[in-house]
Amino acid sequence: MTNHPVPELLYNYSLKPYNTFGFDVRAAIFTRLTDESALPGLLRFINTYNGPVLFLGGGSNLLFTRDFEGLVVQVATKGIEIIEEDDEFVYIRGMAGENWDDFVRFCVGRNYGGVENLSLIPGNVGSSPIQNIGAYGVELKDSFYMLDAISLRTGEFREFTLDECNFGYRNSVFKNELKGQYLILSVTFRLKKNPALNTSYGSIAAELEAMGESPSVDSVSRAVCNIRRSKLPDPAEIGNAGSFFKNPVVDEAHYEKLKGEYPSMPAYPGSEGVKLAAGWLIEQCGWKGYREGDAGVHSRQALVLVNYGNASGSQVVDLSKRIIASVQEKFKVTLEPEVNIL
Ligand code: FAD
Ligand code: EPU
């Protein structure tokens, strides 16, 4: 049998800098994957290790309610590479540990279109397909080409095409049938050389006008950054994981009933029903700006729950349960967390 080096293991390791809520929890064992050549040793260790394993990107969609009594692997493989191009498209691969916004900068800086509306989303390239990240009228799936992954059970490499990922709103095969079964190693995107820009989402056109600029890959990216900075708290200043809940989808009859009662309620009709704005529902229940100790609801975006410093994950989860109950009672709508609660 080949002798693969065992990964460097760190014990009782603080995860505070590795989750954007800033919760002060520890991993029983922590290691970093910086090079794919270390994969065989890592997988061998995982397969002999009798405990839970968590792959960690930027920790921007995770909520720890307690110490992680298992192995945390921070995926830190780097590299962005143009792998192919033709007159219309360019195929760009990002390694899993690349920062997502650095990947966006790489594309925007070369005027390749497709991910500019996804500017400034925290986290890494390798995590971006897990919930099919989306913002400002665009989702990852719109420019996704394929991804490379490795099976944790068999050690086999596998490519996933767009269809195989089964992307939906904040959803993919990796949150369902294949949950916890694959480590994503790299993601390849198909960017456009002559992109049709998407400025349809509410405030983008208004922001471009305020900036005095016409739409381009670069200006749309900057407009999105401006809007995001004005609404969303920066995790470096206030702990948070972005939208805590998904926007709920209701059937037409339920929507019509609510619309009759609340004519100004924002709503987005789609193929699977009508999507409602969870932030609006939460605000209507009086939670916006609410604070209890160091856990709270952001004052500019009611969909974002925050840790002002020393809250625990359990305190934020308790608060989220009360928010779910009050939205259920007032609107008969069930909110589901977007954040992965551990
Ligand atoms: P992590 O939180 O580290 O992990 C998320 C999940 O992916 C975990 O289950 C983890 O085990 C798994 N995972 C991570 N890496 C791998 C891998 N290589 N292979 C297999 N599994 C893996 N999301 C949006 O969609 N749109 C937004 O506009 C948006 N805005 C945000 C704004 C703020 C301020 C914050 C804090 C978050 C926001 N998010 C948004 C959520 C978050 O940025 C995304 O979900 C992001 O993709 C998470 O990436 P991450 O690397 O931090 O993942
Ligand atoms: N709204 C309120 N009060 C609030 C917040 C929002 O009334 O406190 C209203 C807004 O006025 C608007 C509507 O709700 O009419 C939608 O608000 P916004 O445009 O801010 O977007 P969102 O639906 O709250 C979603 C995503 C974000 C993404 C933005 C922009 C989800 C769960 N969230 O938020 O993604 O950045 O749209 O596209 O789909 C994330 O997933 O972490 C995330 C931040």
Short mmCIF file of N, CA, C and O in Angstrom, two decimals, residues 128-254:
data_model
loop_
_atom_site.label_atom_id
_atom_site.label_comp_id
_atom_site.label_asym_id
_atom_site.label_seq_id
_atom_site.Cartn_x
_atom_site.Cartn_y
_atom_site.Cartn_z
N SER A 128 -19.75 27.61 -3.46
CA SER A 128 -20.75 28.39 -4.21
C SER A 128 -21.84 27.52 -4.87
O SER A 128 -22.99 27.95 -4.95
N PRO A 129 -21.52 26.28 -5.31
CA PRO A 129 -22.61 25.48 -5.90
C PRO A 129 -23.53 24.84 -4.86
O PRO A 129 -24.63 24.42 -5.20
N ILE A 130 -23.06 24.72 -3.61
CA ILE A 130 -23.83 23.97 -2.61
C ILE A 130 -25.26 24.54 -2.52
O ILE A 130 -26.23 23.81 -2.59
N GLN A 131 -25.35 25.87 -2.38
CA GLN A 131 -26.72 26.43 -2.33
C GLN A 131 -27.00 27.28 -3.57
O GLN A 131 -27.91 28.09 -3.59
N ASN A 132 -26.21 27.07 -4.65
CA ASN A 132 -26.46 27.81 -5.89
C ASN A 132 -26.63 29.29 -5.57
O ASN A 132 -27.71 29.87 -5.72
N ILE A 133 -25.52 29.91 -5.11
CA ILE A 133 -25.60 31.30 -4.64
C ILE A 133 -26.29 32.19 -5.66
O ILE A 133 -26.17 31.99 -6.88
N GLY A 134 -27.00 33.18 -5.15
CA GLY A 134 -27.75 34.06 -6.05
C GLY A 134 -27.87 35.45 -5.48
O GLY A 134 -27.83 35.65 -4.26
N ALA A 135 -27.99 36.41 -6.36
CA ALA A 135 -28.25 37.80 -5.94
C ALA A 135 -28.55 38.65 -7.16
O ALA A 135 -28.03 38.39 -8.25
N TYR A 136 -29.40 39.64 -6.95
CA TYR A 136 -29.67 40.66 -7.98
C TYR A 136 -30.02 40.08 -9.35
O TYR A 136 -29.50 40.47 -10.37
N GLY A 137 -30.95 39.09 -9.29
CA GLY A 137 -31.53 38.56 -10.54
C GLY A 137 -30.70 37.49 -11.22
O GLY A 137 -31.05 37.04 -12.32
N VAL A 138 -29.59 37.06 -10.60
CA VAL A 138 -28.70 36.08 -11.23
C VAL A 138 -28.39 34.98 -10.22
O VAL A 138 -28.32 35.23 -9.02
N GLU A 139 -28.24 33.76 -10.74
CA GLU A 139 -27.80 32.66 -9.87
C GLU A 139 -26.54 32.04 -10.45
O GLU A 139 -26.29 32.14 -11.67
N LEU A 140 -25.80 31.35 -9.59
CA LEU A 140 -24.58 30.67 -10.04
C LEU A 140 -24.86 29.77 -11.24
O LEU A 140 -24.07 29.70 -12.17
N LYS A 141 -26.00 29.07 -11.23
CA LYS A 141 -26.29 28.10 -12.29
C LYS A 141 -26.31 28.75 -13.68
O LYS A 141 -26.10 28.07 -14.67
N ASP A 142 -26.54 30.07 -13.74
CA ASP A 142 -26.62 30.75 -15.04
C ASP A 142 -25.27 30.76 -15.76
O ASP A 142 -25.22 30.92 -16.98
N SER A 143 -24.17 30.65 -15.04
CA SER A 143 -22.88 30.60 -15.73
C SER A 143 -22.04 29.39 -15.32
O SER A 143 -20.86 29.29 -15.67
N PHE A 144 -22.67 28.47 -14.59
CA PHE A 144 -21.97 27.25 -14.18
C PHE A 144 -21.74 26.36 -15.40
O PHE A 144 -22.62 26.20 -16.24
N TYR A 145 -20.57 25.72 -15.48
CA TYR A 145 -20.32 24.77 -16.57
C TYR A 145 -20.20 23.34 -16.01
O TYR A 145 -20.97 22.47 -16.36
N MET A 146 -19.27 23.12 -15.11
CA MET A 146 -19.14 21.81 -14.46
C MET A 146 -18.31 21.94 -13.19
O MET A 146 -17.69 22.98 -12.97
N LEU A 147 -18.32 20.87 -12.40
CA LEU A 147 -17.43 20.88 -11.23
C LEU A 147 -16.76 19.53 -11.06
O LEU A 147 -17.25 18.51 -11.54
N ASP A 148 -15.61 19.57 -10.40
CA ASP A 148 -14.86 18.36 -10.07
C ASP A 148 -15.01 18.10 -8.57
O ASP A 148 -14.87 19.03 -7.78
N ALA A 149 -15.28 16.83 -8.24
CA ALA A 149 -15.45 16.49 -6.83
C ALA A 149 -14.82 15.12 -6.57
O ALA A 149 -14.49 14.40 -7.51
N ILE A 150 -14.67 14.81 -5.31
CA ILE A 150 -14.15 13.48 -4.95
C ILE A 150 -15.11 12.84 -3.95
O ILE A 150 -15.60 13.51 -3.03
N SER A 151 -15.40 11.58 -4.17
CA SER A 151 -16.29 10.85 -3.26
C SER A 151 -15.54 10.55 -1.97
O SER A 151 -14.44 10.00 -2.00
N LEU A 152 -16.14 10.89 -0.85
CA LEU A 152 -15.47 10.65 0.43
C LEU A 152 -15.46 9.17 0.77
O LEU A 152 -14.58 8.69 1.46
N ARG A 153 -16.43 8.44 0.24
CA ARG A 153 -16.55 7.03 0.55
C ARG A 153 -15.57 6.19 -0.28
O ARG A 153 -14.84 5.37 0.23
N THR A 154 -15.56 6.46 -1.62
CA THR A 154 -14.76 5.58 -2.49
C THR A 154 -13.44 6.22 -2.93
O THR A 154 -12.58 5.53 -3.46
N GLY A 155 -13.30 7.53 -2.75
CA GLY A 155 -12.09 8.21 -3.21
C GLY A 155 -12.07 8.44 -4.72
O GLY A 155 -11.06 8.90 -5.27
N GLU A 156 -13.18 8.14 -5.38
CA GLU A 156 -13.22 8.33 -6.83
C GLU A 156 -13.50 9.78 -7.19
O GLU A 156 -14.34 10.44 -6.56
N PHE A 157 -12.81 10.24 -8.25
CA PHE A 157 -13.07 11.59 -8.77
C PHE A 157 -14.32 11.54 -9.63
O PHE A 157 -14.57 10.56 -10.33
N ARG A 158 -15.11 12.59 -9.60
CA ARG A 158 -16.30 12.63 -10.44
C ARG A 158 -16.54 14.06 -10.93
O ARG A 158 -16.39 15.02 -10.17
N GLU A 159 -16.93 14.17 -12.20
CA GLU A 159 -17.33 15.46 -12.75
C GLU A 159 -18.84 15.56 -12.65
O GLU A 159 -19.55 14.59 -12.91
N PHE A 160 -19.34 16.73 -12.30
CA PHE A 160 -20.79 16.98 -12.28
C PHE A 160 -21.13 18.02 -13.34
O PHE A 160 -20.55 19.12 -13.33
N THR A 161 -22.07 17.68 -14.22
CA THR A 161 -22.53 18.66 -15.21
C THR A 161 -23.62 19.51 -14.56
O THR A 161 -24.10 19.22 -13.46
N LEU A 162 -24.06 20.53 -15.30
CA LEU A 162 -25.13 21.40 -14.83
C LEU A 162 -26.36 20.60 -14.43
O LEU A 162 -26.90 20.76 -13.33
N ASP A 163 -26.80 19.69 -15.30
CA ASP A 163 -28.01 18.90 -15.02
C ASP A 163 -27.84 18.04 -13.78
O ASP A 163 -28.76 17.90 -12.98
N GLU A 164 -26.65 17.47 -13.62
CA GLU A 164 -26.43 16.57 -12.49
C GLU A 164 -26.44 17.30 -11.14
O GLU A 164 -26.64 16.67 -10.10
N CYS A 165 -26.21 18.61 -11.17
CA CYS A 165 -26.19 19.35 -9.90
C CYS A 165 -27.59 19.67 -9.41
O CYS A 165 -27.77 20.02 -8.24
N ASN A 166 -28.58 19.57 -10.33
CA ASN A 166 -29.99 19.78 -9.92
C ASN A 166 -30.19 21.09 -9.14
O ASN A 166 -30.77 21.09 -8.05
N PHE A 167 -29.69 22.16 -9.69
CA PHE A 167 -29.76 23.45 -8.99
C PHE A 167 -31.18 23.97 -8.90
O PHE A 167 -31.96 23.85 -9.84
N GLY A 168 -31.52 24.55 -7.76
CA GLY A 168 -32.78 25.25 -7.58
C GLY A 168 -32.51 26.49 -6.76
O GLY A 168 -31.35 26.81 -6.47
N TYR A 169 -33.55 27.17 -6.32
CA TYR A 169 -33.37 28.36 -5.49
C TYR A 169 -32.70 27.96 -4.17
O TYR A 169 -33.26 27.20 -3.38
N ARG A 170 -31.50 28.43 -3.95
CA ARG A 170 -30.69 28.11 -2.76
C ARG A 170 -30.64 26.60 -2.52
O ARG A 170 -30.70 26.13 -1.38
N ASN A 171 -30.49 25.85 -3.61
CA ASN A 171 -30.55 24.40 -3.47
C ASN A 171 -29.73 23.70 -4.56
O ASN A 171 -29.51 24.26 -5.64
N SER A 172 -29.30 22.46 -4.25
CA SER A 172 -28.58 21.64 -5.22
C SER A 172 -28.61 20.19 -4.73
O SER A 172 -29.03 19.92 -3.60
N VAL A 173 -28.11 19.30 -5.56
CA VAL A 173 -28.03 17.88 -5.19
C VAL A 173 -27.15 17.69 -3.95
O VAL A 173 -27.34 16.76 -3.17
N PHE A 174 -26.22 18.64 -3.71
CA PHE A 174 -25.29 18.52 -2.58
C PHE A 174 -25.95 18.86 -1.24
O PHE A 174 -25.35 18.70 -0.18
N LYS A 175 -27.19 19.40 -1.29
CA LYS A 175 -27.94 19.63 -0.04
C LYS A 175 -28.99 18.54 0.15
O LYS A 175 -29.70 18.55 1.13
N ASN A 176 -29.09 17.65 -0.83
CA ASN A 176 -30.13 16.62 -0.79
C ASN A 176 -29.53 15.22 -0.89
O ASN A 176 -28.81 14.81 0.01
N GLU A 177 -29.78 14.53 -2.02
CA GLU A 177 -29.35 13.12 -2.15
C GLU A 177 -27.87 12.92 -1.82
O GLU A 177 -27.48 11.89 -1.28
N LEU A 178 -27.02 13.86 -2.21
CA LEU A 178 -25.58 13.64 -2.05
C LEU A 178 -24.98 14.43 -0.88
O LEU A 178 -23.77 14.62 -0.81
N LYS A 179 -25.85 14.85 0.02
CA LYS A 179 -25.39 15.64 1.17
C LYS A 179 -24.24 14.94 1.91
O LYS A 179 -24.36 13.76 2.26
N GLY A 180 -23.15 15.64 2.08
CA GLY A 180 -22.03 15.10 2.85
C GLY A 180 -21.23 14.01 2.16
O GLY A 180 -20.35 13.41 2.77
N GLN A 181 -21.53 13.75 0.90
CA GLN A 181 -20.85 12.61 0.24
C GLN A 181 -19.67 13.00 -0.63
O GLN A 181 -18.83 12.18 -0.93
N TYR A 182 -19.63 14.26 -1.07
CA TYR A 182 -18.56 14.69 -1.96
C TYR A 182 -17.85 15.93 -1.43
O TYR A 182 -18.48 16.81 -0.85
N LEU A 183 -16.57 15.97 -1.68
CA LEU A 183 -15.80 17.20 -1.46
C LEU A 183 -15.64 17.86 -2.84
O LEU A 183 -15.13 17.22 -3.78
N ILE A 184 -16.10 19.08 -2.96
CA ILE A 184 -15.96 19.80 -4.24
C ILE A 184 -14.53 20.34 -4.32
O ILE A 184 -14.04 20.99 -3.39
N LEU A 185 -13.87 20.05 -5.43
CA LEU A 185 -12.44 20.41 -5.57
C LEU A 185 -12.25 21.67 -6.40
O LEU A 185 -11.36 22.48 -6.14
N SER A 186 -13.05 21.81 -7.46
CA SER A 186 -12.94 23.01 -8.31
C SER A 186 -14.25 23.19 -9.07
O SER A 186 -15.01 22.23 -9.22
N VAL A 187 -14.49 24.41 -9.52
CA VAL A 187 -15.72 24.70 -10.26
C VAL A 187 -15.33 25.46 -11.53
O VAL A 187 -14.51 26.38 -11.49
N THR A 188 -15.90 25.02 -12.66
CA THR A 188 -15.61 25.69 -13.94
C THR A 188 -16.85 26.46 -14.41
O THR A 188 -17.96 25.91 -14.41
N PHE A 189 -16.63 27.70 -14.76
CA PHE A 189 -17.71 28.58 -15.22
C PHE A 189 -17.54 28.89 -16.70
O PHE A 189 -16.42 28.92 -17.21
N ARG A 190 -18.68 29.14 -17.34
CA ARG A 190 -18.66 29.55 -18.75
C ARG A 190 -19.09 31.02 -18.81
O ARG A 190 -20.26 31.33 -18.64
N LEU A 191 -18.12 31.89 -19.01
CA LEU A 191 -18.39 33.32 -19.02
C LEU A 191 -18.53 33.81 -20.45
O LEU A 191 -17.98 33.21 -21.38
N LYS A 192 -19.25 34.93 -20.61
CA LYS A 192 -19.51 35.44 -21.96
C LYS A 192 -18.57 36.59 -22.30
O LYS A 192 -18.30 37.46 -21.48
N LYS A 193 -18.12 36.54 -23.57
CA LYS A 193 -17.23 37.63 -24.01
C LYS A 193 -18.02 38.89 -24.39
O LYS A 193 -17.50 40.00 -24.31
N ASN A 194 -19.26 38.67 -24.86
CA ASN A 194 -20.13 39.82 -25.16
C ASN A 194 -21.42 39.68 -24.36
O ASN A 194 -22.46 39.37 -24.91
N PRO A 195 -21.33 39.93 -23.08
CA PRO A 195 -22.46 39.59 -22.21
C PRO A 195 -23.66 40.51 -22.36
O PRO A 195 -23.50 41.71 -22.62
N ALA A 196 -24.85 39.91 -22.19
CA ALA A 196 -26.07 40.70 -22.04
C ALA A 196 -26.17 40.98 -20.55
O ALA A 196 -26.23 40.06 -19.75
N LEU A 197 -26.14 42.24 -20.17
CA LEU A 197 -26.11 42.57 -18.74
C LEU A 197 -27.50 42.49 -18.14
O LEU A 197 -28.49 42.80 -18.80
N ASN A 198 -27.56 42.06 -16.90
CA ASN A 198 -28.85 41.95 -16.22
C ASN A 198 -28.97 43.07 -15.19
O ASN A 198 -28.39 43.02 -14.11
N THR A 199 -29.75 44.08 -15.56
CA THR A 199 -29.95 45.20 -14.62
C THR A 199 -31.42 45.27 -14.21
O THR A 199 -31.92 46.32 -13.79
N SER A 200 -32.11 44.12 -14.33
CA SER A 200 -33.55 44.11 -14.10
C SER A 200 -33.91 44.22 -12.61
O SER A 200 -34.97 44.69 -12.26
N TYR A 201 -33.03 43.76 -11.74
CA TYR A 201 -33.37 43.70 -10.32
C TYR A 201 -33.42 45.10 -9.72
O TYR A 201 -32.42 45.83 -9.69
N GLY A 202 -34.63 45.41 -9.22
CA GLY A 202 -34.91 46.67 -8.52
C GLY A 202 -33.89 47.77 -8.68
O GLY A 202 -33.90 48.52 -9.66
N SER A 203 -32.99 47.83 -7.71
CA SER A 203 -32.20 49.03 -7.54
C SER A 203 -30.95 49.14 -8.42
O SER A 203 -30.26 50.16 -8.35
N ILE A 204 -30.64 48.14 -9.26
CA ILE A 204 -29.37 48.24 -10.02
C ILE A 204 -29.41 49.42 -10.99
O ILE A 204 -28.47 50.23 -11.04
N ALA A 205 -30.50 49.52 -11.75
CA ALA A 205 -30.59 50.61 -12.74
C ALA A 205 -30.52 51.97 -12.04
O ALA A 205 -29.81 52.89 -12.49
N ALA A 206 -31.22 52.09 -10.92
CA ALA A 206 -31.22 53.36 -10.17
C ALA A 206 -29.82 53.69 -9.66
O ALA A 206 -29.38 54.84 -9.71
N GLU A 207 -29.10 52.65 -9.19
CA GLU A 207 -27.75 52.87 -8.67
C GLU A 207 -26.80 53.31 -9.80
O GLU A 207 -25.98 54.21 -9.62
N LEU A 208 -26.96 52.67 -10.98
CA LEU A 208 -26.11 53.05 -12.12
C LEU A 208 -26.36 54.51 -12.49
O LEU A 208 -25.43 55.27 -12.79
N GLU A 209 -27.63 54.91 -12.44
CA GLU A 209 -27.96 56.29 -12.78
C GLU A 209 -27.33 57.25 -11.76
O GLU A 209 -26.73 58.26 -12.12
N ALA A 210 -27.46 56.87 -10.48
CA ALA A 210 -26.86 57.71 -9.42
C ALA A 210 -25.34 57.80 -9.60
O ALA A 210 -24.73 58.83 -9.30
N MET A 211 -24.74 56.72 -10.11
CA MET A 211 -23.29 56.71 -10.33
C MET A 211 -22.94 57.48 -11.61
O MET A 211 -21.76 57.75 -11.88
N GLY A 212 -23.95 57.77 -12.43
CA GLY A 212 -23.73 58.47 -13.71
C GLY A 212 -23.02 57.59 -14.72
O GLY A 212 -22.23 58.08 -15.52
N GLU A 213 -23.31 56.28 -14.69
CA GLU A 213 -22.60 55.37 -15.59
C GLU A 213 -23.57 54.50 -16.38
O GLU A 213 -24.66 54.17 -15.90
N SER A 214 -23.17 54.13 -17.57
CA SER A 214 -23.99 53.21 -18.35
C SER A 214 -23.58 51.77 -17.98
O SER A 214 -22.47 51.54 -17.49
N PRO A 215 -24.47 50.82 -18.26
CA PRO A 215 -24.19 49.44 -17.84
C PRO A 215 -22.98 48.83 -18.56
O PRO A 215 -22.88 48.90 -19.79
N SER A 216 -22.08 48.24 -17.79
CA SER A 216 -20.97 47.43 -18.32
C SER A 216 -20.72 46.37 -17.26
O SER A 216 -21.24 46.47 -16.14
N VAL A 217 -19.93 45.37 -17.59
CA VAL A 217 -19.64 44.32 -16.61
C VAL A 217 -19.09 44.98 -15.33
O VAL A 217 -19.51 44.69 -14.21
N ASP A 218 -18.18 45.92 -15.54
CA ASP A 218 -17.52 46.57 -14.40
C ASP A 218 -18.47 47.47 -13.61
O ASP A 218 -18.51 47.42 -12.38
N SER A 219 -19.28 48.28 -14.33
CA SER A 219 -20.15 49.22 -13.59
C SER A 219 -21.27 48.47 -12.87
O SER A 219 -21.65 48.86 -11.76
N VAL A 220 -21.79 47.40 -13.47
CA VAL A 220 -22.84 46.62 -12.79
C VAL A 220 -22.26 46.00 -11.51
O VAL A 220 -22.88 46.03 -10.45
N SER A 221 -21.03 45.49 -11.61
CA SER A 221 -20.39 44.91 -10.43
C SER A 221 -20.26 45.98 -9.33
O SER A 221 -20.59 45.72 -8.17
N ARG A 222 -19.82 47.18 -9.71
CA ARG A 222 -19.65 48.22 -8.69
C ARG A 222 -21.00 48.67 -8.12
O ARG A 222 -21.11 48.97 -6.93
N ALA A 223 -22.03 48.71 -8.99
CA ALA A 223 -23.37 49.09 -8.51
C ALA A 223 -23.86 48.07 -7.48
O ALA A 223 -24.37 48.44 -6.41
N VAL A 224 -23.67 46.77 -7.79
CA VAL A 224 -24.09 45.71 -6.86
C VAL A 224 -23.33 45.87 -5.53
O VAL A 224 -23.92 45.78 -4.45
N CYS A 225 -22.03 46.13 -5.62
CA CYS A 225 -21.23 46.31 -4.38
C CYS A 225 -21.78 47.47 -3.56
O CYS A 225 -21.92 47.36 -2.33
N ASN A 226 -22.10 48.59 -4.22
CA ASN A 226 -22.63 49.75 -3.49
C ASN A 226 -23.94 49.40 -2.78
O ASN A 226 -24.13 49.74 -1.61
N ILE A 227 -24.84 48.71 -3.51
CA ILE A 227 -26.14 48.37 -2.92
C ILE A 227 -25.93 47.43 -1.73
O ILE A 227 -26.50 47.62 -0.66
N ARG A 228 -25.09 46.42 -1.93
CA ARG A 228 -24.87 45.44 -0.86
C ARG A 228 -24.30 46.12 0.39
O ARG A 228 -24.73 45.85 1.50
N ARG A 229 -23.31 47.03 0.16
CA ARG A 229 -22.69 47.68 1.32
C ARG A 229 -23.70 48.55 2.08
O ARG A 229 -23.59 48.73 3.29
N SER A 230 -24.70 49.10 1.35
CA SER A 230 -25.66 49.98 2.02
C SER A 230 -26.68 49.17 2.83
O SER A 230 -27.34 49.72 3.71
N LYS A 231 -26.85 47.89 2.52
CA LYS A 231 -27.91 47.12 3.18
C LYS A 231 -27.40 46.07 4.16
O LYS A 231 -27.98 45.86 5.20
N LEU A 232 -26.34 45.37 3.73
CA LEU A 232 -25.95 44.18 4.50
C LEU A 232 -24.81 44.50 5.46
O LEU A 232 -23.87 45.19 5.10
N PRO A 233 -24.90 43.99 6.68
CA PRO A 233 -23.81 44.23 7.64
C PRO A 233 -22.54 43.49 7.23
O PRO A 233 -22.61 42.35 6.75
N ASP A 234 -21.40 44.14 7.41
CA ASP A 234 -20.11 43.52 7.12
C ASP A 234 -19.74 42.60 8.28
O ASP A 234 -19.63 43.08 9.42
N PRO A 235 -19.56 41.29 8.00
CA PRO A 235 -19.24 40.37 9.11
C PRO A 235 -18.01 40.78 9.89
O PRO A 235 -17.87 40.40 11.07
N ALA A 236 -17.11 41.56 9.29
CA ALA A 236 -15.93 42.00 10.04
C ALA A 236 -16.35 42.96 11.15
O ALA A 236 -15.64 43.15 12.14
N GLU A 237 -17.52 43.60 10.99
CA GLU A 237 -17.98 44.53 12.01
C GLU A 237 -19.09 43.93 12.90
O GLU A 237 -19.08 44.11 14.11
N ILE A 238 -20.05 43.27 12.26
CA ILE A 238 -21.15 42.64 13.03
C ILE A 238 -21.33 41.21 12.51
O ILE A 238 -21.56 41.01 11.32
N GLY A 239 -21.22 40.26 13.41
CA GLY A 239 -21.33 38.85 13.02
C GLY A 239 -22.67 38.53 12.37
O GLY A 239 -23.72 38.93 12.87
N ASN A 240 -22.65 37.85 11.25
CA ASN A 240 -23.89 37.44 10.57
C ASN A 240 -23.54 36.43 9.48
O ASN A 240 -22.38 36.24 9.13
N ALA A 241 -24.59 35.79 8.93
CA ALA A 241 -24.36 34.84 7.82
C ALA A 241 -25.27 35.19 6.64
O ALA A 241 -25.78 34.30 5.96
N GLY A 242 -25.48 36.48 6.42
CA GLY A 242 -26.36 36.89 5.32
C GLY A 242 -27.81 36.56 5.67
O GLY A 242 -28.18 36.53 6.86
N SER A 243 -28.62 36.27 4.66
CA SER A 243 -30.03 35.95 4.91
C SER A 243 -30.10 34.72 5.81
O SER A 243 -29.52 33.69 5.49
N PHE A 244 -30.82 34.86 6.92
CA PHE A 244 -30.92 33.71 7.83
C PHE A 244 -31.93 32.70 7.30
O PHE A 244 -31.76 31.49 7.46
N PHE A 245 -33.01 33.22 6.65
CA PHE A 245 -34.05 32.35 6.11
C PHE A 245 -34.07 32.44 4.59
O PHE A 245 -33.61 33.43 4.01
N LYS A 246 -34.66 31.43 3.96
CA LYS A 246 -34.92 31.51 2.52
C LYS A 246 -36.19 32.33 2.32
O LYS A 246 -37.05 32.37 3.22
N ASN A 247 -36.35 32.93 1.17
CA ASN A 247 -37.62 33.57 0.86
C ASN A 247 -38.63 32.45 0.60
O ASN A 247 -38.39 31.57 -0.21
N PRO A 248 -39.79 32.50 1.31
CA PRO A 248 -40.74 31.38 1.18
C PRO A 248 -41.55 31.45 -0.11
O PRO A 248 -41.82 32.54 -0.62
N VAL A 249 -41.91 30.29 -0.62
CA VAL A 249 -42.72 30.22 -1.84
C VAL A 249 -44.10 29.68 -1.45
O VAL A 249 -44.20 28.65 -0.80
N VAL A 250 -45.16 30.43 -1.83
CA VAL A 250 -46.52 29.99 -1.49
C VAL A 250 -47.33 29.76 -2.77
O VAL A 250 -46.95 30.24 -3.84
N ASP A 251 -48.47 29.04 -2.63
CA ASP A 251 -49.27 28.83 -3.84
C ASP A 251 -50.10 30.09 -4.15
O ASP A 251 -50.23 30.99 -3.31
N GLU A 252 -50.64 30.11 -5.34
CA GLU A 252 -51.35 31.29 -5.86
C GLU A 252 -52.51 31.71 -4.94
O GLU A 252 -52.68 32.90 -4.65
N ALA A 253 -53.28 30.71 -4.45
CA ALA A 253 -54.45 31.03 -3.62
C ALA A 253 -54.02 31.73 -2.32
O ALA A 253 -54.61 32.73 -1.90
N HIS A 254 -52.95 31.19 -1.72
CA HIS A 254 -52.44 31.77 -0.47
C HIS A 254 -51.95 33.20 -0.74
O HIS A 254 -52.22 34.13 0.03
#
